Coordinates of C-alpha atoms and ligand atoms in Angstrom, one line a residue:
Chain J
X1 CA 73.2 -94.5 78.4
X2 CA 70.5 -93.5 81.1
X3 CA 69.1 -91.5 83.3
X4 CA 70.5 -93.0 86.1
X5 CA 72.5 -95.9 86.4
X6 CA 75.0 -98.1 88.2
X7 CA 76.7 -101.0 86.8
X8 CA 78.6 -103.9 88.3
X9 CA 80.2 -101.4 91.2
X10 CA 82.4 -102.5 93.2
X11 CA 83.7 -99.6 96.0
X12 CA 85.2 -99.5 99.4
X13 CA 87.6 -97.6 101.6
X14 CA 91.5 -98.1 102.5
X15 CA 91.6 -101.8 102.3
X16 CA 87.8 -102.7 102.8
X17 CA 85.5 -103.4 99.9
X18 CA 81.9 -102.6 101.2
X19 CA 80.0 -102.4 98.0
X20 CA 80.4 -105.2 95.6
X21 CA 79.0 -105.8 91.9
X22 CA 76.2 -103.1 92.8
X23 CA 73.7 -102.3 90.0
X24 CA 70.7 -100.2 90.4
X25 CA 68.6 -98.5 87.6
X26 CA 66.3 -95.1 88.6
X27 CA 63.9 -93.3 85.4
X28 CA 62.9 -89.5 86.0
X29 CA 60.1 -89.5 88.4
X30 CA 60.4 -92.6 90.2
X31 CA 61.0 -93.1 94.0
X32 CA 63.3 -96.1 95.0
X33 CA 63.6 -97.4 98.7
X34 CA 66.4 -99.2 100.3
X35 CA 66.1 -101.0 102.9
X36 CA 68.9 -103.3 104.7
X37 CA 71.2 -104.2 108.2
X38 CA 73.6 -101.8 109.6
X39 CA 76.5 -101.5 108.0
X40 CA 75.4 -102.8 105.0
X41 CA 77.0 -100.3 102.7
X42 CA 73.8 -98.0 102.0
X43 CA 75.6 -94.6 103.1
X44 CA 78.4 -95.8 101.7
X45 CA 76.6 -95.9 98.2
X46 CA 75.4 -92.8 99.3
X47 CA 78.7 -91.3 99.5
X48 CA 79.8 -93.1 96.3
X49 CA 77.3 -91.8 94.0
X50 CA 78.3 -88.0 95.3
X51 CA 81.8 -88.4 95.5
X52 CA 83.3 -88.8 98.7
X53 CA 86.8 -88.8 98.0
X54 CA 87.4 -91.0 101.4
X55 CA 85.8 -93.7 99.0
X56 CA 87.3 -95.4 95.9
X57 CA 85.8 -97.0 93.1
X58 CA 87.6 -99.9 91.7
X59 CA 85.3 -101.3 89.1
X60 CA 82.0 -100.6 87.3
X61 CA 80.5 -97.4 86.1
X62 CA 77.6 -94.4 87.8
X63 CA 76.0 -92.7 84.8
X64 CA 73.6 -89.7 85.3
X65 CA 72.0 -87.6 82.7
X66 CA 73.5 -89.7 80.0
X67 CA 77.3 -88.8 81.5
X68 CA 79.8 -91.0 82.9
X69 CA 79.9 -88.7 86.4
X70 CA 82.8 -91.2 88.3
X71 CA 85.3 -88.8 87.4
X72 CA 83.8 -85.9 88.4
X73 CA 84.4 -83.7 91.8
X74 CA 81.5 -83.6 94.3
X75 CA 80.5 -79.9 93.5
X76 CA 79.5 -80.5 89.7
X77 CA 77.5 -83.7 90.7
X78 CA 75.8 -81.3 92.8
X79 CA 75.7 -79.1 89.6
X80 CA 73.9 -81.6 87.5
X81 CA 70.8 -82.0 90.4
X82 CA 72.3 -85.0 93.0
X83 CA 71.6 -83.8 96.2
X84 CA 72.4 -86.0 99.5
X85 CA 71.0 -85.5 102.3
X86 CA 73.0 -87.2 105.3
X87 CA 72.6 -89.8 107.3
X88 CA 74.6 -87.9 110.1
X89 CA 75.2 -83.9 108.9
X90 CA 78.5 -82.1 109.4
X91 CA 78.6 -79.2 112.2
X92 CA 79.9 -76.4 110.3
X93 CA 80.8 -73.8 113.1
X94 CA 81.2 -70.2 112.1
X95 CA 78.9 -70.9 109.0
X96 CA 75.1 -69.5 110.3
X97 CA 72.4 -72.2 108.2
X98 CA 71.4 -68.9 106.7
X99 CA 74.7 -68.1 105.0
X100 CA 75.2 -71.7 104.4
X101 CA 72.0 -71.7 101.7
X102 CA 73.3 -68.7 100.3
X103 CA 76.7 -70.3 99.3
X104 CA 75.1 -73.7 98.2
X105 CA 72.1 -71.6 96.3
X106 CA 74.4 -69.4 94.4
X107 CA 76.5 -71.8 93.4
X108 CA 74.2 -74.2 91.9
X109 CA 73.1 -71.4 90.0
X110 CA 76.6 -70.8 89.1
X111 CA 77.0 -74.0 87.4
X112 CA 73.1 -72.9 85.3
X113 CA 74.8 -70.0 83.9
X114 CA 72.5 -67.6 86.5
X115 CA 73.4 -64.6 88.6
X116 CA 73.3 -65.1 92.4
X117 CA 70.1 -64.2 93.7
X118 CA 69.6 -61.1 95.3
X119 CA 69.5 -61.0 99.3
X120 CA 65.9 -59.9 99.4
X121 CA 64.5 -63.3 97.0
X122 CA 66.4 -65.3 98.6
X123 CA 66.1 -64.2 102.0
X124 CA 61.6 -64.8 101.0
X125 CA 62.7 -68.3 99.3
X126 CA 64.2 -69.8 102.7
X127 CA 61.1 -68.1 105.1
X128 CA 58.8 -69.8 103.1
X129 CA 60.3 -73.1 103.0
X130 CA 61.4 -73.1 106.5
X131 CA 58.2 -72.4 107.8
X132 CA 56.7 -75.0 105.9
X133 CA 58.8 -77.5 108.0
X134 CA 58.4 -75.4 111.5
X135 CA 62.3 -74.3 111.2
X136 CA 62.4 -71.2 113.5
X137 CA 64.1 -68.0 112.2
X138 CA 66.3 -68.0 115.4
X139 CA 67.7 -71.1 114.1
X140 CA 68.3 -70.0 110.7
X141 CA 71.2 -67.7 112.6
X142 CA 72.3 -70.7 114.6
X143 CA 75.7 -72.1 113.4
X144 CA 74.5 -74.8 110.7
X145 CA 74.1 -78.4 113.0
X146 CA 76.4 -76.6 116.2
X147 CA 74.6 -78.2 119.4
X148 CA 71.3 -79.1 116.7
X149 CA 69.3 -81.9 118.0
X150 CA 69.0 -85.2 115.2
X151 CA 65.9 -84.3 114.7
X152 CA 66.6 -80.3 114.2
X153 CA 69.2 -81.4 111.8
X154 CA 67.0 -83.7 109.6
X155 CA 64.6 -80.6 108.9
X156 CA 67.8 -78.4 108.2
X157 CA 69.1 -81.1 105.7
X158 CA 65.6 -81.3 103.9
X159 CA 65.3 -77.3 103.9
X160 CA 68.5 -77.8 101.8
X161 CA 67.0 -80.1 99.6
X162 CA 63.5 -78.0 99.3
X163 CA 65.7 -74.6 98.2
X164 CA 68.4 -76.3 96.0
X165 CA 65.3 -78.3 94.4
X166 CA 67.5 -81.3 93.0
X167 CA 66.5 -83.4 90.1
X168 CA 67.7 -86.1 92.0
X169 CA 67.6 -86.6 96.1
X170 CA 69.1 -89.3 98.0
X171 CA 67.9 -89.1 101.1
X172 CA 69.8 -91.6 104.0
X173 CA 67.8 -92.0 107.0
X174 CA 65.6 -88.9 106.9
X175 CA 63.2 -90.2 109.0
X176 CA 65.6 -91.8 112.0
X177 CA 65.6 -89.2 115.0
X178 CA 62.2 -87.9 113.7
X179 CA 59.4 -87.4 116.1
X180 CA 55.8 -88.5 114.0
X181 CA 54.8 -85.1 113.6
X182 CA 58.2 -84.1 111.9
X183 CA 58.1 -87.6 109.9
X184 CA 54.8 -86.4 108.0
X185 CA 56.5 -82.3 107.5
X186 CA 59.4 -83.7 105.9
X187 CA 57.8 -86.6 103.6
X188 CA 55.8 -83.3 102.6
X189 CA 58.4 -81.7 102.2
X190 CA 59.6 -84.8 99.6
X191 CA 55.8 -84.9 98.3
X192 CA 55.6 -81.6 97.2
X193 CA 58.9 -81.5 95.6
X194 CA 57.6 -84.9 93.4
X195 CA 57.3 -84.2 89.5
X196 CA 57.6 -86.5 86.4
X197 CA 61.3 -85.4 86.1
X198 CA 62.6 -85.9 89.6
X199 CA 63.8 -89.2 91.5
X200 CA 64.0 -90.2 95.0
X201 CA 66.5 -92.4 96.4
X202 CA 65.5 -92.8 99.7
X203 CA 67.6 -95.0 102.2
X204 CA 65.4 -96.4 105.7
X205 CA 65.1 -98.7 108.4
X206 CA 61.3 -98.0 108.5
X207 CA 58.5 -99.2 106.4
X208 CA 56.7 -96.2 108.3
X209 CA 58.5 -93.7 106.1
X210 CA 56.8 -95.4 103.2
X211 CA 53.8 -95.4 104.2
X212 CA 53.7 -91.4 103.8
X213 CA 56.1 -91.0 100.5
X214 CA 55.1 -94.1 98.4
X215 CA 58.0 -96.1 96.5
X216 CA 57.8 -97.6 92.9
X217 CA 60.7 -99.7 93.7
X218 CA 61.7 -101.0 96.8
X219 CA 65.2 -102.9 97.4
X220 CA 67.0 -104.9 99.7
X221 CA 70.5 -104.3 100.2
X222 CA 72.7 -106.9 102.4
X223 CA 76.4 -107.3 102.1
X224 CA 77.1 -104.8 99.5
X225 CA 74.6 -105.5 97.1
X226 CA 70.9 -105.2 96.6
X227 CA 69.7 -109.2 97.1
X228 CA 65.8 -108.7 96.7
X229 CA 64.0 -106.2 94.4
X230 CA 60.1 -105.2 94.6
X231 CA 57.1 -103.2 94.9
X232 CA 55.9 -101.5 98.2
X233 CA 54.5 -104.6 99.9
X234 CA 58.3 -105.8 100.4
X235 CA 59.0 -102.9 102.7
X236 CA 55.8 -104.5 104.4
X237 CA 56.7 -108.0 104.0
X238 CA 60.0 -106.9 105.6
X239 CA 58.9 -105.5 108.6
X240 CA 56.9 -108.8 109.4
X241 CA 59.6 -111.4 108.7
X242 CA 62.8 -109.8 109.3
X243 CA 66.0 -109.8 107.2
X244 CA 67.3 -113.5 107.5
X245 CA 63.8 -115.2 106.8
X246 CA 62.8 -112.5 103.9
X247 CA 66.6 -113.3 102.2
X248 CA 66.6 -117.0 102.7
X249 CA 63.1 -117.4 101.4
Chain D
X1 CA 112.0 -53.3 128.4
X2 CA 109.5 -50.6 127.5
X3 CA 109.5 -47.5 128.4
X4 CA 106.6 -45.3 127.1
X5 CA 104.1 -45.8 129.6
X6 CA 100.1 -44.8 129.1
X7 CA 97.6 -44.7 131.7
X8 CA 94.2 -45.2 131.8
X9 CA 92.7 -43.0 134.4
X10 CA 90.5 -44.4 137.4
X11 CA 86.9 -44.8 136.7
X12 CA 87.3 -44.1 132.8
X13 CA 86.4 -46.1 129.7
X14 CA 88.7 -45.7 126.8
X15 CA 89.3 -47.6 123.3
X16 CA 93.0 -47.5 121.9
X17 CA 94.1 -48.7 118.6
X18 CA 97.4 -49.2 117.3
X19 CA 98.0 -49.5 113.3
X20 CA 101.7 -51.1 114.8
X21 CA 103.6 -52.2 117.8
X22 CA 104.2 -50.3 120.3
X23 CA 106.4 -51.6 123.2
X24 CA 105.4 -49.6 126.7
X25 CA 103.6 -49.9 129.5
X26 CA 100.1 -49.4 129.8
X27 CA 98.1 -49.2 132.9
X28 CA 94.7 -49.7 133.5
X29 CA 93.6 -48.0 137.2
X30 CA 91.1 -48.8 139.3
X31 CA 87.7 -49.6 138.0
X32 CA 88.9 -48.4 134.5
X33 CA 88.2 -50.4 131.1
X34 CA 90.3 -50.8 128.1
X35 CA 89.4 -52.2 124.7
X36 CA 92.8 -52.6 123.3
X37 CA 92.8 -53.4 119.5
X38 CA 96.6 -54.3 117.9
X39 CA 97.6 -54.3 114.3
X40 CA 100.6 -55.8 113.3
X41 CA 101.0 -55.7 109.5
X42 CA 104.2 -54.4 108.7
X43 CA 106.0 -55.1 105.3
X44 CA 107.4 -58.5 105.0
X45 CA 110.9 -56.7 104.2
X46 CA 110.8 -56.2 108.1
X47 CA 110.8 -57.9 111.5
X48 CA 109.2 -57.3 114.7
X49 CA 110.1 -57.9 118.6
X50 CA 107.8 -56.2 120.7
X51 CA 106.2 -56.4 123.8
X52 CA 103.7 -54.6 125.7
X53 CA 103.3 -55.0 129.5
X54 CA 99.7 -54.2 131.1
X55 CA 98.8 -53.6 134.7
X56 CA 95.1 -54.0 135.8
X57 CA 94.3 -52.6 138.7
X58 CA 91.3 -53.3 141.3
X59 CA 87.6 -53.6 139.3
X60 CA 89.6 -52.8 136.2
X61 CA 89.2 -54.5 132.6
X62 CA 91.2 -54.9 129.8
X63 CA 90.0 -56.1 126.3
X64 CA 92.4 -56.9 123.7
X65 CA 92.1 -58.3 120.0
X66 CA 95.2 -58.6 118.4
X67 CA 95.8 -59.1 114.3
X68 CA 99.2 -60.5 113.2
X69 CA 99.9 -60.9 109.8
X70 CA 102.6 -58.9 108.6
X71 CA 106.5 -58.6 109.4
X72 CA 108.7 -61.6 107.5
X73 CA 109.6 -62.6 111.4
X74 CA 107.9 -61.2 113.9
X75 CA 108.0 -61.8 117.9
X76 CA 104.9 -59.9 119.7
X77 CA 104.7 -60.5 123.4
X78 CA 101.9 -59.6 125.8
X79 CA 102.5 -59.4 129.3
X80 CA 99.1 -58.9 131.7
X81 CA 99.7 -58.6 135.6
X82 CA 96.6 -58.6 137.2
X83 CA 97.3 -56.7 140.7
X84 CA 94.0 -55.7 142.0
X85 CA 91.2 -57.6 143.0
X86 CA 88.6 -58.3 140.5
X87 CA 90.8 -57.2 138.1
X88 CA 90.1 -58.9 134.3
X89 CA 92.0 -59.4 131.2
X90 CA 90.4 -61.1 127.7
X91 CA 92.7 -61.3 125.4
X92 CA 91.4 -62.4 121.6
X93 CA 94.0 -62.9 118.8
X94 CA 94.8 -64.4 115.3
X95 CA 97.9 -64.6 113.5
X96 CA 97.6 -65.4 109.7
X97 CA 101.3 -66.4 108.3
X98 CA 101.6 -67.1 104.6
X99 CA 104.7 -67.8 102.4
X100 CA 108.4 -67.9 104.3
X101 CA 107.1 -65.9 107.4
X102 CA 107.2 -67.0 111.2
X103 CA 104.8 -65.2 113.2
X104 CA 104.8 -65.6 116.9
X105 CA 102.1 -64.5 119.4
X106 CA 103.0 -64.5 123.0
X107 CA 100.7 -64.0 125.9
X108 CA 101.2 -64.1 129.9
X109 CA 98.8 -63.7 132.2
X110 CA 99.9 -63.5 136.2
X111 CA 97.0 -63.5 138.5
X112 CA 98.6 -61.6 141.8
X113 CA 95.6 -60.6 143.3
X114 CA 92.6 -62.4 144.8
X115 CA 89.0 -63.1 142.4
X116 CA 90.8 -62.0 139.0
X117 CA 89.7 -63.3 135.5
X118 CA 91.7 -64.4 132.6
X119 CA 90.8 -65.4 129.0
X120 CA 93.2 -66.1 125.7
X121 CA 91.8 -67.2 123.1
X122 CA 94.0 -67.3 120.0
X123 CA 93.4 -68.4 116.5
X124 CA 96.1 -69.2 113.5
X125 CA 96.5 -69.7 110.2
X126 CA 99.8 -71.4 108.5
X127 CA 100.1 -71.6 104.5
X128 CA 102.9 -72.2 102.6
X129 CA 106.0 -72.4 104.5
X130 CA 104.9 -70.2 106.8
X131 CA 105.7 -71.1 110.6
X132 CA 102.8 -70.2 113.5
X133 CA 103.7 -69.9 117.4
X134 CA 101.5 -69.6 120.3
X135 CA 103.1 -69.6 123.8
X136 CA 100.3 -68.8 126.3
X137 CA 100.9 -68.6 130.2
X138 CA 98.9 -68.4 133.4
X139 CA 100.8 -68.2 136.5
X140 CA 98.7 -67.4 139.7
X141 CA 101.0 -66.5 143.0
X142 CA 101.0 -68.7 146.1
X143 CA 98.2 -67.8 148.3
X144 CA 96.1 -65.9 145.8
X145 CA 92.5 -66.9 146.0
X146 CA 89.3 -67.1 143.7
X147 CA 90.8 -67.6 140.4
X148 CA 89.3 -68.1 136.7
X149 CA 92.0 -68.7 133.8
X150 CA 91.1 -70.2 130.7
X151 CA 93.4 -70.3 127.8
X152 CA 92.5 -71.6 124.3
X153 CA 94.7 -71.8 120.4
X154 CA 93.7 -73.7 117.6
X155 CA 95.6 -73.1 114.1
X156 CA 94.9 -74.2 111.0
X157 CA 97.6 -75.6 108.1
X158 CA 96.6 -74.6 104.6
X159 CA 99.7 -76.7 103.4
X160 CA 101.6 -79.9 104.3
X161 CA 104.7 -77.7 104.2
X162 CA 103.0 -75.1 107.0
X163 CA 103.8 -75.5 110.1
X164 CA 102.1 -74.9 113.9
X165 CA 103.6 -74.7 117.2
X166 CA 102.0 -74.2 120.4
X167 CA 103.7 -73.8 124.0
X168 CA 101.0 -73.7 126.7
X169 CA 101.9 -73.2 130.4
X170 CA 100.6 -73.3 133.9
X171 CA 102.1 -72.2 136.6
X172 CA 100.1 -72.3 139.9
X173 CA 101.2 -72.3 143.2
X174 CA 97.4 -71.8 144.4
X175 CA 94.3 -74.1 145.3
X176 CA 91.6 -72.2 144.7
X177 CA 91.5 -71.8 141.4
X178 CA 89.7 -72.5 137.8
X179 CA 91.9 -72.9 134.9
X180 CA 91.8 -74.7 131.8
X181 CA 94.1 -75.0 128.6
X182 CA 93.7 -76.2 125.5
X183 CA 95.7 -76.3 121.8
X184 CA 94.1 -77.9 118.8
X185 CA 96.2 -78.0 115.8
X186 CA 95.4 -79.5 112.3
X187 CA 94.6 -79.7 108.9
X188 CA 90.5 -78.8 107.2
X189 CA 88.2 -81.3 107.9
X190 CA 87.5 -83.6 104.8
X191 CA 84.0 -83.7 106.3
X192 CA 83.0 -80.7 106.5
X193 CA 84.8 -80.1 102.9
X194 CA 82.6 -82.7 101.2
X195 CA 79.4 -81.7 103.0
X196 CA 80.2 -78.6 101.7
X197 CA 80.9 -79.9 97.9
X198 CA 78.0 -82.4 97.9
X199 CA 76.0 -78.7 98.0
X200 CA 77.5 -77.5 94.7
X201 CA 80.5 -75.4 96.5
X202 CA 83.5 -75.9 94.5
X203 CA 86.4 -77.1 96.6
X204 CA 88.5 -73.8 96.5
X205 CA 85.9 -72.3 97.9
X206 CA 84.7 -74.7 100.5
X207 CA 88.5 -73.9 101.7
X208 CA 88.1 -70.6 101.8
X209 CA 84.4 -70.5 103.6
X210 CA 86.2 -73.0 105.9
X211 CA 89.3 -70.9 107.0
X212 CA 87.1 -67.8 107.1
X213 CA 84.6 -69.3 109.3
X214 CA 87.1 -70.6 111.9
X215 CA 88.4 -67.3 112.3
X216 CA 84.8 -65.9 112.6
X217 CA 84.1 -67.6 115.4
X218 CA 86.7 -65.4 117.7
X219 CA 86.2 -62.4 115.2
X220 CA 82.6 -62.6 116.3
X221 CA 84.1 -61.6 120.3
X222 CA 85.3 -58.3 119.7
X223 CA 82.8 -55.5 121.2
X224 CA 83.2 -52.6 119.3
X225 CA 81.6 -52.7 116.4
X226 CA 83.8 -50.3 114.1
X227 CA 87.3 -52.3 115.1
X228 CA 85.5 -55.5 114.4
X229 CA 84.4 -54.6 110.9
X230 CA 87.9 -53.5 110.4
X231 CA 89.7 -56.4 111.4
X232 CA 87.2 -58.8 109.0
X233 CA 87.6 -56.9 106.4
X234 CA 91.7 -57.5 107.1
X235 CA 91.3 -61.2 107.8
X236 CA 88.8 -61.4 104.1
X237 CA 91.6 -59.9 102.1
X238 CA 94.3 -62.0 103.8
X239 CA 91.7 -65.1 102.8
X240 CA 91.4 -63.2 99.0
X241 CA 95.6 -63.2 98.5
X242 CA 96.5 -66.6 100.2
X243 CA 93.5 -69.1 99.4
X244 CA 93.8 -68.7 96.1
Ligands
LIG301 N1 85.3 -94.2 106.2 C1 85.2 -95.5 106.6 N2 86.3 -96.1 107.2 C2 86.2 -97.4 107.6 N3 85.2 -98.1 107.5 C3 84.1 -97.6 106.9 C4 84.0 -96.3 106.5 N4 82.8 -96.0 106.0 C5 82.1 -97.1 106.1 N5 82.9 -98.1 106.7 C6 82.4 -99.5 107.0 O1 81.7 -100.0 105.9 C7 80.6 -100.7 106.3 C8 79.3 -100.1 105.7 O2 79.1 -98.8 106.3 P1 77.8 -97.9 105.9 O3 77.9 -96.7 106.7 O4 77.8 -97.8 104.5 O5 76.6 -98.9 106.4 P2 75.0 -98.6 106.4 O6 74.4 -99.6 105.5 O7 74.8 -97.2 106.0 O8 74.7 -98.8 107.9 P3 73.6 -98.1 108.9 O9 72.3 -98.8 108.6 O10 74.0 -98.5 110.2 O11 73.6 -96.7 108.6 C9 80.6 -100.7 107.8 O12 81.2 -101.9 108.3 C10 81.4 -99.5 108.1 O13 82.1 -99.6 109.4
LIG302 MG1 74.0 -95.6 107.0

């Protein structure tokens, strides 16, 4: 078993297959990159590893934390530390952001055996980290994503990921809709969150993204499975030669 | 027809609650303003037919909410005849119907007078077998100038078994006027379900944040403060007893 691991995956949705003999291996600590063309299947792993039911799994295995975790609902992936943070978040009207990391706080501490937290902590826990990545308290009351610019969501979606503080993040396309000032508060926001027991998982078009939270491991994804597999100087590589020359070589 | 008939007096502002149907008249006079608040949870070994007929008079305003949740068959008709000018009428309401019921909310708004305002906005919840029925109107007389109406339901199905119906109407024999009308009817998002999951929200619960914050959204309308924190707390322990 491992820490995290997915073996000869194949996955899709209604009739489609979009991932296909997948394997990727992530140790505590590291920070993976992958890079590929649209509609690839990148989100769709995404979704995969977390449990979208819209997806189905029809061969291969995703082990986390030395546990088989295909069978398992979405919530108690969340439980064991996956967090995702979208590509494209969900509007939730009626929900203000503020009440929305309330629920998702309090019940990750649910599933470690832990009270909910008092309004006061956690009201001081979400200032802090939303002022570290210039999230305004008159958007904290704002319905969570209602009429939220891409950019305004990204933040939002790493706020999430700062209070939950997940041993694994997969982060799909944090930095698209991201002006350059935002870009550097949110890879802080992934830097500072960086220990010897959590992974990154971080999904981009960009090798700017890179440049500001540095990879171990950097893949290339095409057609439903990663094709190329190397250090940080691919992400470089990529952005000089393009898909079709970088694959065919 | 009705036949109790209460008046609000010119000039006054007055807030009027009723724990049950009532069927009468009510008129609002001239420059006058009523925040209407309706209950209708009667025991489910009951049914209800009831209708209530509102005149606003010139500058007047009438604001409704209405809660239906109760009765085992109930039939709860609003009739709103806007007769002076600059006369307006909100009217806010949400019928939750769980098990065998069949809950209908009816609204009609007749705009006879010249610059007069309309707004519905209803919100419904079907689980079970329940059985959910909006039928909205807005008729504006030939001739009658200047006028807003807007009319809006959306309902929610807890079960495949639930059902929603929704009857809107127009009925205008004018030019000059803005109206709009609108029914969305469905099922919880899967979307919005997972989003909520991939946080660490466990499914029943998602539901139930779900359903609740639908109805917030026209719960958050009502004005006065001490009706509104009455009819959540209603709609939270309807939520508690059916979602679970
Ligand atoms: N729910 C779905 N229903 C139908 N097709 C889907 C669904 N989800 C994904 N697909 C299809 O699967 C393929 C892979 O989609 P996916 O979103 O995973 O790509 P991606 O690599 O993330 O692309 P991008 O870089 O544009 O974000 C696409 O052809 C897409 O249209
Ligand atoms: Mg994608």
């Amino acid at each position: 078993m491992a820490w995290f691991k997915i073996t000869n995956l194949d996955a899709g949705t209604g009739d489609k297959q979009i991932l296909s003999d997948f394997n990727l291996e992530i140790k505590p600590g590291e920070v993976h990159a992958i890079m590929g063309p649209n509609g690839t299947g990148k989100s769709t792993l995404t979704n995969v590893i977390c449990g979208n039911p819209k997806y189905t799994v029809s061969k291969g295995n995703i082990e986390f934390k030395d546990k088989d975790i295909l069978s398992l609902p979405p919530e108690e992936r969340a439980g064991m530390g996956i967090f995702l943070g979208f590509q494209n978040p969900i509007d939730i009207p009626g929900v203000s952001v503020m009440t929305f990391l309330k629920y998702a706080t309090n019940a990750q501490r649910a599933f470690k055996g832990l009270e909910p937290l008092d309004a006061p902590s956690l009201l001081k826990k979400v200032k802090l980290r939303a002022q570290a990545l210039g999230i305004s308290d008159a958007m904290l009351k704002r319905y969570l994503n209602v009429g939220f610019s891409g950019g305004e969501k990204k933040r939002i979606e790493t706020l999430q990921m700062t209070m939950l503080e997940p041993d694994f993040a997969i982060l799909d396309e944090m930095d698209s809709g991201l002006d350059i000032d935002a870009l550097k508060v949110v890879a802080e926001g992934v830097n500072v969150l960086k220990s010897p027991e959590r992974s990154f998982l971080l999904i981009t078009h960009y090798d700017r993204l890179l440049t500001y939270i540095e990879p171990d491991v950097v893949h290339i994804m095409v057609a439903g499975k990663i094709v190329r597999s190397g250090d940080k100087s691919l992400a470089k590589e990529l952005e000089e030669k393009g898909y079709a020359e970088l694959i065919n070589a | 027809m009705p036949e109790e008939t209460l008046i609000i007096k010119a000039g006054s502002k007055q807030t009027v609650w009723e724990d049950a149907p009532i069927s009468r008249r009510i008129i609002v006079e001239s420059g006058a303003k009523l925040l209407h608040y309706r209950l209708q949870e009667m025991p489910l070994t009951q049914t209800n037919n009831s209708e209530t007929i509102i005149e606003v008079q010139e500058n007047a305003v009438y604001e409704s909410f209405i809660l239906q949740t109760g009765a085992e068959k109930s039939f709860l008709k609003t009739v709103v005849n806007l007769v002076g000018e600059k006369a307006s009428a909100f009217i806010g309401g949400i019928y939750l119907a769980a098990g065998k019921q069949k809950l209908r909310l009816e609204t009609e708004v007749y705009h006879k007078a010249e610059n007069t305002i309309s707004e519905q906005q209803v919100r419904g919840v079907a689980a079970d077998n329940a059985e959910g029925e909006f039928v909205g109107l807005i008729d504006v007389a030939g001739g009658v100038k200047a006028i807003i109406g807007n009319q809006m339901h959306k309902a929610l199905m807890l079960s495949e078994t639930a059902g929603v119906k929704c009857v809107p109407e127009l009925a205008i024999a004018s030019e000059d006027v803005k109206c709009t009308h609108g029914s969305s009817i469905g099922m919880l998002d899967e979307n919005q379900l997972f989003y909520l999951q991939s946080r660490g929200i466990p499914l029943s619960q998602a539901r139930f944040i779900l359903t609740s914050a639908f109805l917030a959204e026209i719960l958050n309308t009502i004005t006065e403060e001490n009706c509104l924190q009455n009819f959540r707390q209603k709609v939270e322990t309807w939520l508690f007893v059916n979602m679970k």
